[in-house]
Short mmCIF file of C-alpha atoms in Angstrom, two decimals:
data_model
loop_
_atom_site.label_atom_id
_atom_site.label_comp_id
_atom_site.label_asym_id
_atom_site.label_seq_id
_atom_site.Cartn_x
_atom_site.Cartn_y
_atom_site.Cartn_z
CA MET A 1 12.00 -9.51 34.40
CA THR A 2 10.27 -6.14 34.55
CA SER A 3 6.52 -6.11 35.01
CA PRO A 4 4.42 -5.60 31.83
CA LEU A 5 3.59 -2.10 30.63
CA LEU A 6 0.48 -3.48 28.91
CA SER A 7 -1.15 -6.80 29.69
CA ILE A 8 -3.93 -8.23 27.51
CA ARG A 9 -5.75 -11.10 29.15
CA ASN A 10 -8.26 -13.46 27.52
CA LEU A 11 -9.54 -10.70 25.18
CA SER A 12 -12.47 -11.47 22.89
CA VAL A 13 -14.13 -9.06 20.45
CA ALA A 14 -17.54 -9.64 18.86
CA PHE A 15 -19.42 -7.60 16.25
CA THR A 16 -23.20 -7.55 16.14
CA GLN A 17 -25.17 -6.85 12.97
CA GLY A 18 -28.90 -7.35 13.36
CA ASP A 19 -29.39 -10.76 14.95
CA ARG A 20 -25.98 -12.01 13.84
CA GLU A 21 -22.92 -11.94 16.09
CA THR A 22 -19.41 -12.56 14.70
CA LEU A 23 -16.44 -13.34 16.95
CA ALA A 24 -13.44 -11.46 15.45
CA VAL A 25 -10.97 -12.03 18.32
CA ASP A 26 -11.12 -15.15 20.47
CA ARG A 27 -9.45 -15.20 23.92
CA VAL A 28 -6.18 -13.46 23.03
CA SER A 29 -3.47 -12.93 25.67
CA PHE A 30 -0.02 -11.29 25.54
CA ASP A 31 2.16 -8.76 27.40
CA ILE A 32 4.31 -5.82 26.30
CA ARG A 33 7.18 -4.81 28.60
CA PRO A 34 8.90 -1.39 28.82
CA GLY A 35 11.20 -0.84 25.84
CA GLU A 36 9.97 -4.00 24.09
CA THR A 37 8.56 -4.37 20.58
CA VAL A 38 5.93 -7.08 20.16
CA ALA A 39 4.83 -7.88 16.60
CA LEU A 40 1.28 -9.05 15.97
CA VAL A 41 1.46 -10.96 12.68
CA GLY A 42 -1.17 -12.50 10.42
CA GLU A 43 -3.09 -12.10 7.20
CA SER A 44 -6.03 -9.77 6.58
CA GLY A 45 -9.00 -10.71 8.73
CA SER A 46 -6.92 -12.46 11.38
CA GLY A 47 -7.95 -9.95 14.07
CA LYS A 48 -4.70 -7.98 14.43
CA SER A 49 -6.09 -4.47 14.00
CA VAL A 50 -9.25 -5.24 15.98
CA THR A 51 -7.05 -6.34 18.89
CA ALA A 52 -4.98 -3.14 18.65
CA LEU A 53 -8.00 -0.84 18.38
CA SER A 54 -9.46 -2.49 21.48
CA VAL A 55 -6.54 -1.20 23.56
CA LEU A 56 -7.74 2.40 23.19
CA LYS A 57 -11.42 1.47 22.77
CA LEU A 58 -11.53 2.84 19.22
CA LEU A 59 -13.86 0.18 17.84
CA PRO A 60 -17.39 1.15 16.71
CA TYR A 61 -19.24 0.61 19.97
CA PRO A 62 -21.94 -0.63 20.69
CA ALA A 63 -21.74 -2.74 17.50
CA ALA A 64 -18.47 -4.07 18.93
CA SER A 65 -18.40 -5.76 22.31
CA HIS A 66 -16.02 -7.73 24.54
CA PRO A 67 -17.51 -11.04 25.68
CA SER A 68 -14.39 -11.69 27.74
CA GLY A 69 -11.06 -10.24 28.76
CA GLU A 70 -9.28 -7.26 30.23
CA ILE A 71 -6.59 -4.84 29.02
CA LEU A 72 -4.43 -3.76 31.95
CA TYR A 73 -2.39 -0.56 31.72
CA GLY A 74 -0.94 1.03 34.83
CA GLY A 75 -2.87 -1.48 36.92
CA ARG A 76 -6.23 -0.39 35.50
CA ASP A 77 -8.49 -2.21 33.05
CA LEU A 78 -8.95 0.07 30.04
CA LEU A 79 -12.04 -1.85 28.90
CA ALA A 80 -13.77 -0.87 32.14
CA ALA A 81 -12.38 2.71 32.25
CA ASP A 82 -14.62 5.73 31.82
CA GLU A 83 -14.21 8.19 28.95
CA ASN A 84 -12.29 10.76 31.02
CA HIS A 85 -9.62 8.22 31.95
CA LEU A 86 -9.36 7.04 28.33
CA ARG A 87 -8.85 10.63 27.15
CA ARG A 88 -5.90 10.96 29.53
CA VAL A 89 -4.38 7.73 28.19
CA ARG A 90 -5.03 8.29 24.48
CA GLY A 91 -2.26 10.32 22.90
CA ASN A 92 -0.48 10.92 26.20
CA GLU A 93 0.38 7.42 27.43
CA ILE A 94 -0.53 5.32 24.36
CA SER A 95 -0.47 6.60 20.78
CA MET A 96 -1.34 4.97 17.49
CA ILE A 97 -0.06 5.18 13.91
CA PHE A 98 -2.77 4.12 11.50
CA GLN A 99 -2.23 2.14 8.31
CA GLU A 100 -3.32 4.69 5.72
CA PRO A 101 -2.12 8.22 6.53
CA MET A 102 -4.06 9.82 3.68
CA THR A 103 -7.35 8.83 5.30
CA SER A 104 -6.11 9.55 8.84
CA LEU A 105 -4.89 13.09 8.13
CA ASN A 106 -7.43 15.86 7.59
CA PRO A 107 -7.18 17.00 3.94
CA LEU A 108 -8.38 20.51 4.85
CA HIS A 109 -5.76 21.26 7.53
CA THR A 110 -2.06 22.08 7.25
CA LEU A 111 0.62 20.03 8.96
CA GLU A 112 1.14 22.77 11.52
CA LYS A 113 -2.54 22.77 12.48
CA GLN A 114 -2.85 18.97 12.67
CA VAL A 115 0.28 18.29 14.72
CA GLY A 116 -0.27 21.45 16.79
CA GLU A 117 -3.82 20.38 17.65
CA VAL A 118 -2.46 17.33 19.51
CA LEU A 119 -0.20 19.57 21.59
CA LYS A 120 -2.88 22.16 22.32
CA VAL A 121 -5.54 19.64 23.32
CA HIS A 122 -3.34 17.43 25.49
CA ARG A 123 -0.79 19.91 26.82
CA GLY A 124 -2.59 23.25 26.60
CA MET A 125 0.27 24.82 24.60
CA SER A 126 0.03 28.31 23.13
CA ASP A 127 0.11 28.76 19.33
CA ARG A 128 3.77 29.79 19.42
CA ALA A 129 4.88 26.93 21.67
CA ALA A 130 2.89 24.43 19.59
CA ARG A 131 4.51 25.73 16.39
CA GLU A 132 8.00 25.37 17.85
CA ARG A 133 7.31 21.85 19.10
CA THR A 134 5.70 20.88 15.76
CA LEU A 135 8.80 22.06 13.92
CA GLU A 136 10.99 20.08 16.32
CA LEU A 137 8.88 16.94 15.79
CA LEU A 138 8.93 17.22 11.99
CA LYS A 139 12.72 17.52 12.07
CA GLN A 140 12.93 14.60 14.48
CA VAL A 141 11.04 12.30 12.10
CA GLY A 142 13.19 13.38 9.15
CA ILE A 143 10.97 15.76 7.20
CA ARG A 144 13.31 17.73 4.96
CA GLU A 145 12.96 21.55 5.00
CA ALA A 146 10.47 21.18 7.84
CA GLU A 147 9.85 24.93 8.21
CA LYS A 148 8.64 25.15 4.61
CA ARG A 149 6.39 22.15 5.15
CA LEU A 150 4.42 23.62 8.07
CA GLY A 151 1.90 25.18 5.69
CA ALA A 152 1.63 22.11 3.45
CA PHE A 153 -1.51 19.98 3.13
CA PRO A 154 -1.45 16.14 3.17
CA HIS A 155 -2.03 15.81 -0.59
CA GLN A 156 1.17 17.80 -1.19
CA LEU A 157 3.30 15.14 0.52
CA SER A 158 4.54 11.76 -0.62
CA GLY A 159 3.39 8.56 1.10
CA GLY A 160 6.56 8.40 3.17
CA GLN A 161 6.27 12.03 4.23
CA ARG A 162 2.63 11.54 5.28
CA GLN A 163 3.61 8.53 7.35
CA ARG A 164 6.37 10.56 9.03
CA VAL A 165 3.80 13.23 9.91
CA MET A 166 1.59 10.53 11.46
CA ILE A 167 4.56 9.37 13.54
CA ALA A 168 5.24 12.97 14.60
CA MET A 169 1.63 13.32 15.79
CA ALA A 170 1.83 10.01 17.65
CA LEU A 171 5.06 11.02 19.40
CA ALA A 172 4.02 14.60 20.17
CA ASN A 173 3.25 13.91 23.83
CA GLU A 174 6.08 11.40 24.38
CA PRO A 175 3.93 8.31 24.95
CA LYS A 176 5.20 5.17 26.64
CA LEU A 177 3.53 2.79 24.16
CA LEU A 178 3.22 3.20 20.40
CA ILE A 179 0.77 1.06 18.43
CA ALA A 180 1.87 0.91 14.77
CA ASP A 181 -0.82 -0.61 12.53
CA GLU A 182 0.82 -1.65 9.24
CA PRO A 183 2.85 1.61 9.17
CA THR A 184 4.94 0.62 6.13
CA THR A 185 2.50 -1.41 3.99
CA ALA A 186 2.15 0.96 1.03
CA LEU A 187 5.59 2.58 1.24
CA ASP A 188 8.55 2.28 -1.10
CA VAL A 189 11.27 -0.10 0.08
CA THR A 190 13.80 2.64 0.80
CA VAL A 191 11.22 4.79 2.61
CA GLN A 192 10.11 1.68 4.47
CA ALA A 193 13.70 1.13 5.59
CA GLN A 194 13.93 4.76 6.73
CA ILE A 195 10.65 4.56 8.70
CA LEU A 196 11.77 1.35 10.41
CA GLU A 197 15.16 2.90 11.20
CA LEU A 198 13.38 5.97 12.60
CA LEU A 199 11.13 3.85 14.84
CA ALA A 200 14.14 1.81 16.06
CA ARG A 201 16.02 5.02 16.91
CA LEU A 202 13.05 6.50 18.77
CA LYS A 203 12.66 3.24 20.67
CA ARG A 204 16.30 3.41 21.81
CA GLU A 205 16.27 7.11 22.68
CA GLN A 206 12.91 7.18 24.50
CA ASN A 207 12.74 3.57 25.79
CA LEU A 208 9.54 3.35 23.74
CA SER A 209 7.44 0.18 23.79
CA MET A 210 5.74 -0.83 20.55
CA LEU A 211 2.93 -3.05 19.37
CA PHE A 212 3.82 -3.53 15.70
CA ILE A 213 1.07 -4.94 13.47
CA THR A 214 2.04 -6.31 10.08
CA HIS A 215 1.61 -9.16 7.61
CA ASP A 216 5.22 -8.84 6.39
CA LEU A 217 7.49 -11.24 8.27
CA GLY A 218 10.56 -9.72 6.61
CA ILE A 219 9.91 -6.55 8.59
CA VAL A 220 9.17 -8.45 11.80
CA ARG A 221 12.62 -10.05 11.72
CA LYS A 222 14.19 -6.58 11.82
CA VAL A 223 12.06 -4.75 14.40
CA ALA A 224 10.48 -7.15 16.89
CA ASP A 225 11.73 -8.69 20.12
CA ARG A 226 8.80 -11.08 20.35
CA VAL A 227 6.17 -12.28 17.87
CA CYS A 228 2.54 -13.29 18.26
CA VAL A 229 1.11 -15.07 15.18
CA MET A 230 -2.65 -14.65 14.67
CA THR A 231 -5.14 -16.42 12.43
CA GLY A 232 -8.90 -16.73 12.71
CA GLY A 233 -8.96 -14.38 15.71
CA ARG A 234 -6.60 -16.52 17.79
CA ILE A 235 -2.91 -16.40 18.63
CA VAL A 236 -1.58 -19.75 17.40
CA GLU A 237 2.09 -19.23 18.23
CA THR A 238 4.15 -16.80 20.28
CA GLY A 239 7.82 -16.55 21.14
CA ALA A 240 11.11 -14.73 20.68
CA THR A 241 11.58 -13.50 17.12
CA ALA A 242 14.71 -15.58 16.52
CA ASP A 243 12.92 -18.74 17.70
CA ILE A 244 9.85 -18.14 15.54
CA PHE A 245 11.98 -17.71 12.41
CA SER A 246 14.45 -20.53 13.08
CA ASN A 247 12.01 -23.10 14.44
CA PRO A 248 8.33 -22.31 13.71
CA GLN A 249 6.02 -24.78 15.45
CA HIS A 250 2.60 -24.06 13.98
CA GLU A 251 1.66 -24.95 10.40
CA TYR A 252 0.22 -21.45 9.82
CA THR A 253 3.50 -19.81 10.88
CA ARG A 254 5.38 -22.03 8.41
CA HIS A 255 2.85 -21.02 5.73
CA LEU A 256 3.50 -17.32 6.39
CA LEU A 257 7.26 -17.79 6.30
CA ALA A 258 7.04 -19.58 2.94
CA ALA A 259 4.67 -17.00 1.39
CA GLU A 260 6.67 -14.95 -1.09
CA PRO A 261 6.25 -14.32 -4.84
CA LYS A 262 8.14 -17.11 -6.57
CA GLY A 263 8.73 -18.40 -10.06
CA GLU A 264 10.44 -16.91 -13.07
CA PRO A 265 9.16 -14.32 -15.53
CA PRO A 266 8.70 -15.47 -19.14
CA ARG A 267 11.92 -15.80 -21.10
CA SER A 268 13.06 -12.51 -22.63
CA ASP A 269 12.40 -12.30 -26.35
CA PRO A 270 13.92 -9.21 -28.02
CA SER A 271 12.28 -10.26 -31.28
CA ALA A 272 8.74 -10.22 -29.81
CA LYS A 273 6.37 -7.80 -31.46
CA LYS A 274 6.41 -4.27 -30.05
CA VAL A 275 3.02 -3.44 -28.57
CA LEU A 276 3.66 -0.02 -26.97
CA GLU A 277 6.55 2.39 -27.52
CA GLY A 278 7.30 5.79 -26.06
CA ASP A 279 10.06 8.12 -27.21
CA ASN A 280 11.20 11.09 -25.10
CA ILE A 281 8.00 11.14 -23.03
CA LYS A 282 7.58 14.29 -20.96
CA VAL A 283 4.89 15.28 -18.47
CA TRP A 284 5.55 18.65 -16.85
CA PHE A 285 3.13 20.15 -14.34
CA PRO A 286 3.12 23.98 -14.19
CA ILE A 287 3.69 25.82 -10.91
CA LYS A 288 1.55 28.98 -10.93
CA LYS A 289 1.84 31.94 -8.60
CA GLY A 290 0.56 35.44 -8.20
CA LEU A 291 -2.76 37.10 -8.80
CA LEU A 292 -2.66 36.31 -12.52
CA ARG A 293 -1.54 32.73 -11.90
CA ARG A 294 1.48 32.96 -14.15
CA THR A 295 3.59 29.85 -14.64
CA VAL A 296 6.86 30.38 -12.77
CA ASP A 297 8.28 26.87 -12.93
CA HIS A 298 7.42 23.23 -13.64
CA VAL A 299 7.37 19.98 -11.70
CA LYS A 300 8.92 17.49 -14.10
CA GLY A 301 6.85 14.40 -13.39
CA VAL A 302 8.31 12.55 -16.37
CA ASP A 303 11.30 14.05 -18.13
CA GLY A 304 12.45 12.45 -21.37
CA VAL A 305 11.74 8.72 -20.88
CA ASP A 306 11.99 6.04 -23.59
CA VAL A 307 9.91 2.86 -23.23
CA THR A 308 9.25 -0.33 -25.21
CA VAL A 309 6.76 -3.01 -24.12
CA ARG A 310 6.60 -6.24 -26.14
CA ALA A 311 3.96 -8.96 -26.54
CA GLY A 312 4.23 -11.64 -23.86
CA GLN A 313 6.81 -9.57 -21.95
CA THR A 314 6.75 -7.43 -18.81
CA LEU A 315 8.48 -4.10 -18.35
CA GLY A 316 8.88 -3.36 -14.65
CA VAL A 317 8.96 0.29 -13.62
CA VAL A 318 10.41 0.80 -10.15
CA GLY A 319 11.26 3.79 -8.00
CA GLU A 320 9.99 5.67 -5.00
CA SER A 321 6.78 7.63 -4.55
CA GLY A 322 7.05 10.78 -6.64
CA SER A 323 9.57 9.26 -9.05
CA GLY A 324 7.10 9.44 -11.96
CA LYS A 325 6.18 5.74 -12.31
CA THR A 326 2.41 6.11 -12.39
CA THR A 327 2.58 9.38 -14.33
CA LEU A 328 4.58 7.57 -17.02
CA GLY A 329 2.02 4.76 -17.16
CA LEU A 330 -0.90 7.20 -17.43
CA ALA A 331 0.89 9.11 -20.19
CA LEU A 332 1.61 5.96 -22.19
CA SER A 333 -2.04 4.91 -21.76
CA ARG A 334 -3.10 8.41 -22.93
CA MET A 335 -4.98 9.04 -19.71
CA ILE A 336 -3.10 12.31 -19.25
CA ALA A 337 -1.54 14.72 -21.76
CA SER A 338 2.15 14.39 -22.53
CA GLU A 339 4.85 15.34 -24.99
CA GLY A 340 6.80 12.85 -27.08
CA GLU A 341 5.95 10.09 -29.53
CA ILE A 342 3.71 7.21 -28.36
CA ARG A 343 3.03 4.27 -30.70
CA PHE A 344 0.55 1.47 -30.07
CA ARG A 345 1.10 -1.53 -32.32
CA GLY A 346 3.15 0.70 -34.61
CA GLU A 347 0.52 3.43 -34.93
CA PRO A 348 1.19 6.92 -33.46
CA ILE A 349 -1.45 7.74 -30.84
CA ASN A 350 0.02 10.75 -29.02
CA ARG A 351 -1.90 13.23 -31.20
CA ARG A 352 -5.22 11.46 -30.82
CA SER A 353 -7.86 13.18 -28.74
CA PHE A 354 -9.41 11.33 -25.84
CA ARG A 355 -12.48 10.71 -28.01
CA GLN A 356 -10.31 9.31 -30.79
CA MET A 357 -8.62 7.04 -28.27
CA ARG A 358 -11.89 5.39 -27.29
CA PRO A 359 -11.79 2.54 -29.89
CA LEU A 360 -8.37 1.54 -28.52
CA ARG A 361 -9.39 1.51 -24.88
CA ARG A 362 -10.47 -2.12 -24.96
CA GLU A 363 -6.95 -3.08 -26.06
CA MET A 364 -5.25 -0.88 -23.43
CA GLN A 365 -6.47 -1.73 -19.94
CA ILE A 366 -5.43 -0.66 -16.42
CA VAL A 367 -5.50 -2.53 -13.11
CA PHE A 368 -5.27 0.00 -10.29
CA GLN A 369 -3.50 -0.20 -6.93
CA ASP A 370 -6.55 -0.14 -4.68
CA PRO A 371 -9.37 -2.39 -5.94
CA TYR A 372 -11.69 -1.21 -3.17
CA GLY A 373 -11.39 2.34 -4.49
CA SER A 374 -11.59 1.41 -8.19
CA LEU A 375 -14.63 -0.90 -7.95
CA SER A 376 -18.01 0.79 -7.58
CA PRO A 377 -19.61 -0.22 -4.25
CA ARG A 378 -23.07 0.23 -5.80
CA MET A 379 -22.54 -2.29 -8.61
CA SER A 380 -22.49 -6.07 -8.42
CA VAL A 381 -19.45 -7.95 -9.71
CA ALA A 382 -21.37 -8.86 -12.88
CA GLU A 383 -22.29 -5.22 -13.53
CA ILE A 384 -18.68 -4.10 -12.94
CA ILE A 385 -17.24 -6.62 -15.40
CA GLN A 386 -20.01 -6.12 -17.97
CA GLU A 387 -19.61 -2.35 -18.06
CA GLY A 388 -16.74 -2.47 -20.56
CA LEU A 389 -18.57 -4.97 -22.74
CA LYS A 390 -21.63 -2.70 -22.93
CA ILE A 391 -19.45 0.15 -24.18
CA HIS A 392 -17.14 -1.72 -26.55
CA GLU A 393 -19.45 -4.52 -27.70
CA PRO A 394 -22.95 -3.01 -27.63
CA GLY A 395 -24.27 -5.73 -29.96
CA LEU A 396 -23.89 -8.48 -27.38
CA SER A 397 -27.05 -9.84 -25.79
CA ALA A 398 -27.44 -10.02 -22.00
CA GLU A 399 -26.93 -13.79 -22.16
CA GLU A 400 -23.68 -13.42 -24.16
CA ARG A 401 -22.36 -10.81 -21.73
CA ASP A 402 -23.19 -13.03 -18.77
CA ARG A 403 -21.44 -15.98 -20.43
CA GLN A 404 -18.27 -13.91 -20.87
CA VAL A 405 -18.44 -12.77 -17.23
CA VAL A 406 -18.66 -16.41 -16.09
CA GLU A 407 -15.71 -17.37 -18.30
CA VAL A 408 -13.45 -14.56 -17.09
CA LEU A 409 -14.29 -15.16 -13.42
CA GLU A 410 -13.32 -18.81 -13.84
CA GLU A 411 -10.12 -17.69 -15.58
CA VAL A 412 -9.07 -15.50 -12.64
CA GLY A 413 -9.92 -18.21 -10.11
CA LEU A 414 -13.25 -16.97 -8.71
CA ASP A 415 -16.55 -18.79 -8.34
CA PRO A 416 -18.92 -17.53 -11.09
CA GLU A 417 -21.71 -17.41 -8.51
CA ALA A 418 -19.77 -14.53 -6.94
CA ARG A 419 -20.94 -12.28 -9.79
CA PHE A 420 -24.17 -11.55 -7.92
CA ARG A 421 -22.31 -10.15 -4.89
CA TYR A 422 -20.81 -6.70 -4.18
CA PRO A 423 -17.14 -5.63 -3.69
CA HIS A 424 -17.40 -5.16 0.08
CA GLU A 425 -18.26 -8.85 0.43
CA PHE A 426 -14.79 -9.93 -0.78
CA SER A 427 -11.27 -9.98 0.62
CA GLY A 428 -8.56 -7.70 -0.77
CA GLY A 429 -7.10 -10.47 -2.92
CA GLN A 430 -10.52 -11.42 -4.31
CA ARG A 431 -11.27 -7.76 -5.13
CA GLN A 432 -8.01 -7.53 -7.04
CA ARG A 433 -8.99 -10.64 -9.02
CA ILE A 434 -12.28 -8.91 -9.87
CA ALA A 435 -10.34 -5.85 -11.06
CA ILE A 436 -8.15 -8.10 -13.22
CA ALA A 437 -11.27 -9.84 -14.59
CA ARG A 438 -12.76 -6.45 -15.51
CA ALA A 439 -9.65 -5.75 -17.61
CA MET A 440 -9.31 -9.24 -19.11
CA VAL A 441 -12.93 -9.58 -20.27
CA LEU A 442 -12.14 -7.11 -23.07
CA LYS A 443 -9.22 -9.26 -24.31
CA PRO A 444 -6.62 -6.46 -24.22
CA ARG A 445 -3.16 -6.49 -25.84
CA PHE A 446 -1.57 -4.17 -23.25
CA VAL A 447 -2.23 -3.93 -19.49
CA MET A 448 -0.85 -1.29 -17.15
CA LEU A 449 -0.60 -2.77 -13.65
CA ASP A 450 -0.24 0.05 -11.13
CA GLU A 451 0.97 -1.40 -7.79
CA PRO A 452 -1.62 -4.23 -7.99
CA THR A 453 -0.15 -6.18 -5.05
CA SER A 454 1.11 -3.47 -2.69
CA ALA A 455 -1.76 -3.65 -0.18
CA LEU A 456 -2.13 -7.45 -0.21
CA ASP A 457 -0.93 -10.10 2.23
CA MET A 458 2.24 -11.93 1.21
CA SER A 459 0.48 -15.20 0.39
CA VAL A 460 -2.21 -13.37 -1.62
CA GLN A 461 0.55 -11.43 -3.44
CA ALA A 462 2.07 -14.72 -4.50
CA GLN A 463 -1.30 -15.95 -5.82
CA VAL A 464 -1.92 -12.76 -7.81
CA VAL A 465 1.60 -12.89 -9.29
CA ASP A 466 0.99 -16.50 -10.39
CA LEU A 467 -2.35 -15.46 -11.91
CA LEU A 468 -0.83 -12.54 -13.84
CA ARG A 469 1.98 -14.73 -15.13
CA ASP A 470 -0.52 -17.40 -16.25
CA LEU A 471 -2.77 -14.86 -18.03
CA GLN A 472 0.21 -13.33 -19.78
CA LYS A 473 1.39 -16.70 -21.09
CA ARG A 474 -2.12 -17.67 -22.22
CA HIS A 475 -2.90 -14.42 -24.05
CA GLN A 476 0.57 -13.07 -24.92
CA LEU A 477 -0.19 -9.91 -22.94
CA ALA A 478 2.21 -6.98 -22.77
CA TYR A 479 2.49 -5.71 -19.16
CA LEU A 480 3.73 -2.39 -17.85
CA PHE A 481 4.18 -3.36 -14.21
CA ILE A 482 4.58 -0.41 -11.82
CA SER A 483 5.69 -1.29 -8.32
CA HIS A 484 7.94 -0.39 -5.41
CA ASP A 485 8.08 -4.06 -4.36
CA LEU A 486 11.18 -5.41 -6.04
CA LYS A 487 10.46 -9.00 -4.98
CA VAL A 488 7.25 -8.92 -7.02
CA VAL A 489 9.00 -7.20 -9.94
CA ARG A 490 11.73 -9.84 -9.93
CA ALA A 491 9.08 -12.58 -10.23
CA LEU A 492 7.31 -10.92 -13.19
CA ALA A 493 9.54 -8.59 -15.20
CA ASN A 494 11.89 -9.31 -18.13
CA GLU A 495 13.08 -5.73 -18.42
CA VAL A 496 13.28 -3.07 -15.71
CA ILE A 497 13.60 0.69 -15.71
CA VAL A 498 14.50 2.50 -12.50
CA MET A 499 13.05 6.00 -12.16
CA ARG A 500 13.97 8.89 -9.92
CA ALA A 501 12.63 12.45 -10.07
CA GLY A 502 11.03 11.83 -13.46
CA LYS A 503 14.13 10.43 -15.14
CA VAL A 504 15.40 6.92 -15.84
CA VAL A 505 18.56 6.37 -13.81
CA GLU A 506 19.10 2.78 -14.95
CA ALA A 507 17.47 0.38 -17.43
CA GLY A 508 18.15 -3.09 -18.73
CA PRO A 509 17.34 -6.80 -18.43
CA ALA A 510 15.90 -7.73 -15.02
CA ASP A 511 18.78 -10.10 -14.23
CA GLN A 512 21.30 -7.33 -14.79
CA ILE A 513 19.38 -4.80 -12.68
CA PHE A 514 18.93 -7.20 -9.75
CA HIS A 515 22.34 -8.87 -9.77
CA ALA A 516 24.66 -6.15 -11.09
CA PRO A 517 23.11 -2.71 -10.50
CA LYS A 518 25.25 0.17 -11.68
CA THR A 519 23.94 3.25 -9.85
CA ASP A 520 23.96 3.96 -6.11
CA TYR A 521 20.23 4.64 -6.23
CA THR A 522 19.43 1.22 -7.70
CA LYS A 523 21.78 -0.42 -5.19
CA ALA A 524 19.91 1.36 -2.39
CA LEU A 525 16.54 0.15 -3.68
CA ILE A 526 17.72 -3.44 -3.97
CA ALA A 527 19.45 -3.44 -0.59
CA ALA A 528 16.32 -2.05 1.03
CA ALA A 529 14.09 -4.63 -0.68
CA PHE A 530 16.13 -7.73 0.04
CA ASP A 531 17.95 -6.85 3.26
CA ILE A 532 16.38 -3.95 5.13
CA ALA A 533 18.95 -4.10 7.92
CA THR A 534 21.84 -3.32 5.57
CA ALA A 535 20.06 -0.88 3.29
CA PRO A 536 22.14 2.23 2.62
CA THR A 537 20.70 5.22 4.41
CA GLY A 538 20.92 8.78 3.25
CA VAL A 539 20.91 7.79 -0.44
CA VAL A 540 17.20 8.50 -0.65
CA SER A 541 15.66 11.18 1.51
CA GLU A 542 12.26 12.65 2.02
#
């Protein structure tokens, strides 16, 4: 066997806050050989990312420390290396793709400037040479019309495009080792398949080694040669990928393999009362140019969509980033202006002003994708959940509000004593339960769920799906469930509409969509979701 490219030996990581020291990684050891992909797998808080960040010493030192261990690269311990040596390694020898490209890319700089900066700093390239290499890299990672994209800013790209730009930056100096920290977590299934295919191709062409961090074992099966399973800061099982999947030895590994949204959605009932209807919904965004900012064209975010959501039923809306899913949900909720007829419980609401909509807000609630971003860090859980009650039921006393907060926290499976704590003190799954409690305390009739499980671990996803299904059955809630995760949609939705470029390309009962899709686009989505290795490529492009 070839000698390791990277060798991590007995690594421990501790974080100090005041007088308190927390051990996040506890005596971890593994090797990565040239051309090999090693997957580091585990749930949030298991120590995966902390281990990866330690390789390039990107942790917040001196709050972070290493009570034990060494990280050997090229025969030298990176933990003991000086800053000059680390600068030569970072970006040149070892590069990293971070989990959330929107927070990793500078919102004020164009793609050309951001990718070019890597080349200028590390290779001393001229502006012209850096531009040519940037263009080459963008084409290499599959950015369509790359030349036109050089002047684009991150917010003008889809999630998949931003992740491709991050990969381009990481590969700019042709590193030997690529650390990919959850690079596909928030991506659509088809884009996820494309990113994984891209990484596999680059690995073959450049003999690239990878440390691939993820909580999704379905992805691991496709990309990794070996797997290290982490929990509680320790590696509890390691081995060849095929062996881990066919014969897992540790109880935690078996738990991860079994963690997938299960169960059946409520039985379809075409006679159930219509809660929300939309006819020929359109949301067009103007494109303005010139000194006078004249409208020269439109981006058709939603273009003539019909929707019906019934009591006790779930309408799943699926499609890629930029397909119009969330825009449709915001239009139906009257959070943004739109054209077309919208009826809530039989009453037209599309001509109501935002002020006139206010009495209906308690009956039309939204659970957002990122609970950490949608929950105020300055408010306790009790204050967050009570906020809606103060607005919509101003006559309630403080004791009555507190009683309702306790009841709803119990209903979503949280300890009522947690109401005195703040969002940062909870895990991702617990924060999403708080966001659901905030919506449920107002006893709504309709809930828009915008990617509520996309950033959660698989086992936590399954728990949230069970919770949503239980709440729906108990309160006869009408759900508009927006997601790119078809496994979650299959577990929740009675009806499904498939969107692409603002239009519905296919709609019907969930069973029909999943088992007998009619369009190539739907077939591509389903193939990518349930068997990434055989997903059609080229059907969906960035």
